[in-house]
GROMACS .gro file of C-alpha atoms in nm:
model
  126
    1LYS     CA    1   0.014   0.026   0.029
    2LEU     CA    2   0.263   0.270   0.109
    3PRO     CA    3   0.463   0.257  -0.271
    4VAL     CA    4   0.088   0.328  -0.431
    5MET     CA    5   0.082   0.597  -0.148
    6LYS     CA    6   0.375   0.714  -0.274
    7THR     CA    7   0.325   0.720  -0.649
    8LEU     CA    8   0.004   0.878  -0.615
    9LEU     CA    9   0.141   1.131  -0.386
   10ARG     CA   10   0.393   1.233  -0.686
   11LEU     CA   11   0.106   1.220  -0.911
   12ILE     CA   12  -0.137   1.456  -0.715
   13ALA     CA   13   0.180   1.736  -0.698
   14LEU     CA   14   0.287   1.679  -1.059
   15LEU     CA   15  -0.050   1.722  -1.187
   16SER     CA   16  -0.019   2.074  -0.905
   17ALA     CA   17   0.264   2.167  -1.047
   18VAL     CA   18   0.066   2.147  -1.423
   19LEU     CA   19  -0.227   2.376  -1.289
   20ILE     CA   20   0.042   2.605  -1.136
   21VAL     CA   21   0.227   2.678  -1.458
   22SER     CA   22  -0.070   2.671  -1.699
   23SER     CA   23  -0.277   2.970  -1.495
   24ALA     CA   24   0.056   3.172  -1.432
   25PRO     CA   25  -0.057   3.562  -1.554
   26PRO     CA   26   0.034   3.574  -1.966
   27THR     CA   27   0.318   3.829  -1.987
   28CYS     CA   28   0.283   4.134  -2.192
   29TYR     CA   29   0.542   3.953  -2.416
   30SER     CA   30   0.289   3.664  -2.442
   31ARG     CA   31  -0.027   3.866  -2.480
   32MET     CA   32   0.143   4.081  -2.788
   33LEU     CA   33   0.244   3.758  -2.949
   34SER     CA   34  -0.110   3.589  -2.966
   35LEU     CA   35  -0.312   3.899  -3.038
   36SER     CA   36  -0.077   3.898  -3.298
   37LYS     CA   37  -0.155   3.577  -3.412
   38GLU     CA   38  -0.534   3.585  -3.343
   39ILE     CA   39  -0.507   3.906  -3.518
   40THR     CA   40  -0.302   3.751  -3.860
   41GLU     CA   41  -0.573   3.406  -3.864
   42SER     CA   42  -0.852   3.598  -3.775
   43PHE     CA   43  -0.810   3.817  -4.109
   44ARG     CA   44  -0.717   3.488  -4.334
   45ASP     CA   45  -1.024   3.430  -4.232
   46LEU     CA   46  -1.230   3.666  -4.262
   47GLN     CA   47  -1.050   3.672  -4.700
   48ILE     CA   48  -1.136   3.328  -4.808
   49SER     CA   49  -1.493   3.395  -4.657
   50LYS     CA   50  -1.729   3.347  -4.942
   51ALA     CA   51  -1.992   3.517  -4.735
   52VAL     CA   52  -1.780   3.868  -4.673
   53ASP     CA   53  -1.864   4.195  -4.848
   54PRO     CA   54  -1.631   4.240  -5.159
   55CYS     CA   55  -1.480   4.576  -5.012
   56VAL     CA   56  -1.300   4.276  -4.780
   57GLU     CA   57  -1.065   4.258  -5.083
   58THR     CA   58  -0.955   4.593  -5.109
   59LEU     CA   59  -0.796   4.557  -4.704
   60PRO     CA   60  -0.475   4.603  -4.735
   61ARG     CA   61  -0.320   4.226  -4.617
   62LEU     CA   62  -0.261   4.206  -4.261
   63TYR     CA   63   0.078   3.935  -4.169
   64LEU     CA   64   0.164   4.060  -3.861
   65ASP     CA   65   0.482   3.981  -3.699
   66ILE     CA   66   0.606   4.146  -3.381
   67HIS     CA   67   0.934   4.188  -3.395
   68ASN     CA   68   0.956   4.354  -3.738
   69TYR     CA   69   0.951   4.724  -3.683
   70CYS     CA   70   0.717   4.806  -3.952
   71VAL     CA   71   0.405   4.606  -3.816
   72LEU     CA   72   0.385   4.948  -3.597
   73ALA     CA   73   0.240   5.132  -3.942
   74LYS     CA   74   0.140   4.812  -4.037
   75LEU     CA   75  -0.142   4.846  -3.794
   76ARG     CA   76  -0.226   5.256  -3.839
   77ASP     CA   77  -0.245   5.194  -4.191
   78PHE     CA   78  -0.497   4.883  -4.143
   79VAL     CA   79  -0.638   5.069  -3.852
   80ALA     CA   80  -0.729   5.364  -4.079
   81TYR     CA   81  -0.821   5.274  -4.306
   82PRO     CA   82  -1.158   5.364  -4.456
   83ARG     CA   83  -1.318   5.119  -4.608
   84CYS     CA   84  -1.574   4.809  -4.526
   85GLU     CA   85  -1.653   4.995  -4.188
   86ARG     CA   86  -2.038   4.867  -4.209
   87VAL     CA   87  -1.879   4.470  -4.237
   88LEU     CA   88  -1.875   4.358  -3.862
   89GLN     CA   89  -1.563   4.105  -3.924
   90VAL     CA   90  -1.386   4.446  -4.025
   91SER     CA   91  -1.464   4.684  -3.728
   92ALA     CA   92  -1.435   4.391  -3.479
   93LEU     CA   93  -1.037   4.370  -3.645
   94LYS     CA   94  -0.956   4.680  -3.682
   95GLU     CA   95  -1.067   4.719  -3.246
   96LYS     CA   96  -0.821   4.394  -3.241
   97ALA     CA   97  -0.538   4.589  -3.415
   98ARG     CA   98  -0.618   4.904  -3.202
   99SER     CA   99  -0.616   4.706  -2.909
  100LEU     CA  100  -0.260   4.529  -3.043
  101TYR     CA  101  -0.076   4.896  -3.098
  102THR     CA  102  -0.156   5.049  -2.771
  103ILE     CA  103  -0.017   4.758  -2.619
  104MET     CA  104   0.293   4.782  -2.777
  105ILE     CA  105   0.302   5.145  -2.785
  106PHE     CA  106   0.207   5.226  -2.414
  107TYR     CA  107   0.222   4.907  -2.208
  108CYS     CA  108   0.489   4.676  -2.351
  109ARG     CA  109   0.730   4.897  -2.504
  110ARG     CA  110   1.025   4.800  -2.228
  111ASP     CA  111   0.888   4.378  -2.362
  112LEU     CA  112   0.943   4.441  -2.649
  113VAL     CA  113   1.225   4.360  -2.932
  114PHE     CA  114   1.246   4.454  -3.358
  115LEU     CA  115   1.497   4.250  -3.464
  116THR     CA  116   1.411   4.350  -3.856
  117ASP     CA  117   1.235   4.657  -3.975
  118ASP     CA  118   1.251   4.444  -4.339
  119CYS     CA  119   0.896   4.562  -4.456
  120ASN     CA  120   0.873   4.427  -4.715
  121ALA     CA  121   0.792   4.062  -4.476
  122LEU     CA  122   0.524   4.227  -4.393
  123GLU     CA  123   0.401   4.267  -4.700
  124ASN     CA  124   0.493   3.913  -4.853
  125PRO     CA  125   0.540   3.623  -4.607
  126PHE     CA  126   0.517   3.341  -4.692
   0.00000   0.00000   0.00000
């Protein structure tokens, strides 16, 4: 019985450690990274959706790399784009982009390291 109890206690300790690690609050960097990926994926989904307004085809490309200095201009340009305001998905995407820009500029600027300033990489990511 004693070896079984030790094994159970180790298992409980291991599971507790996993829960503690996975429930740690996100860092500024992890929040920027996850939001940029979410925005990029939402934009990609919007582009391939057939039920969306034709104006979506005219939107500026939105591939985001938070390590590229040009991402700040890309976010500004996308949020300021005057068309498609009536499309709810585009308005929601613009709001997320605005949030990411605010996080990057005001809250997390000390955590942000730009590794490149290659604007073409944001236009043709593949």
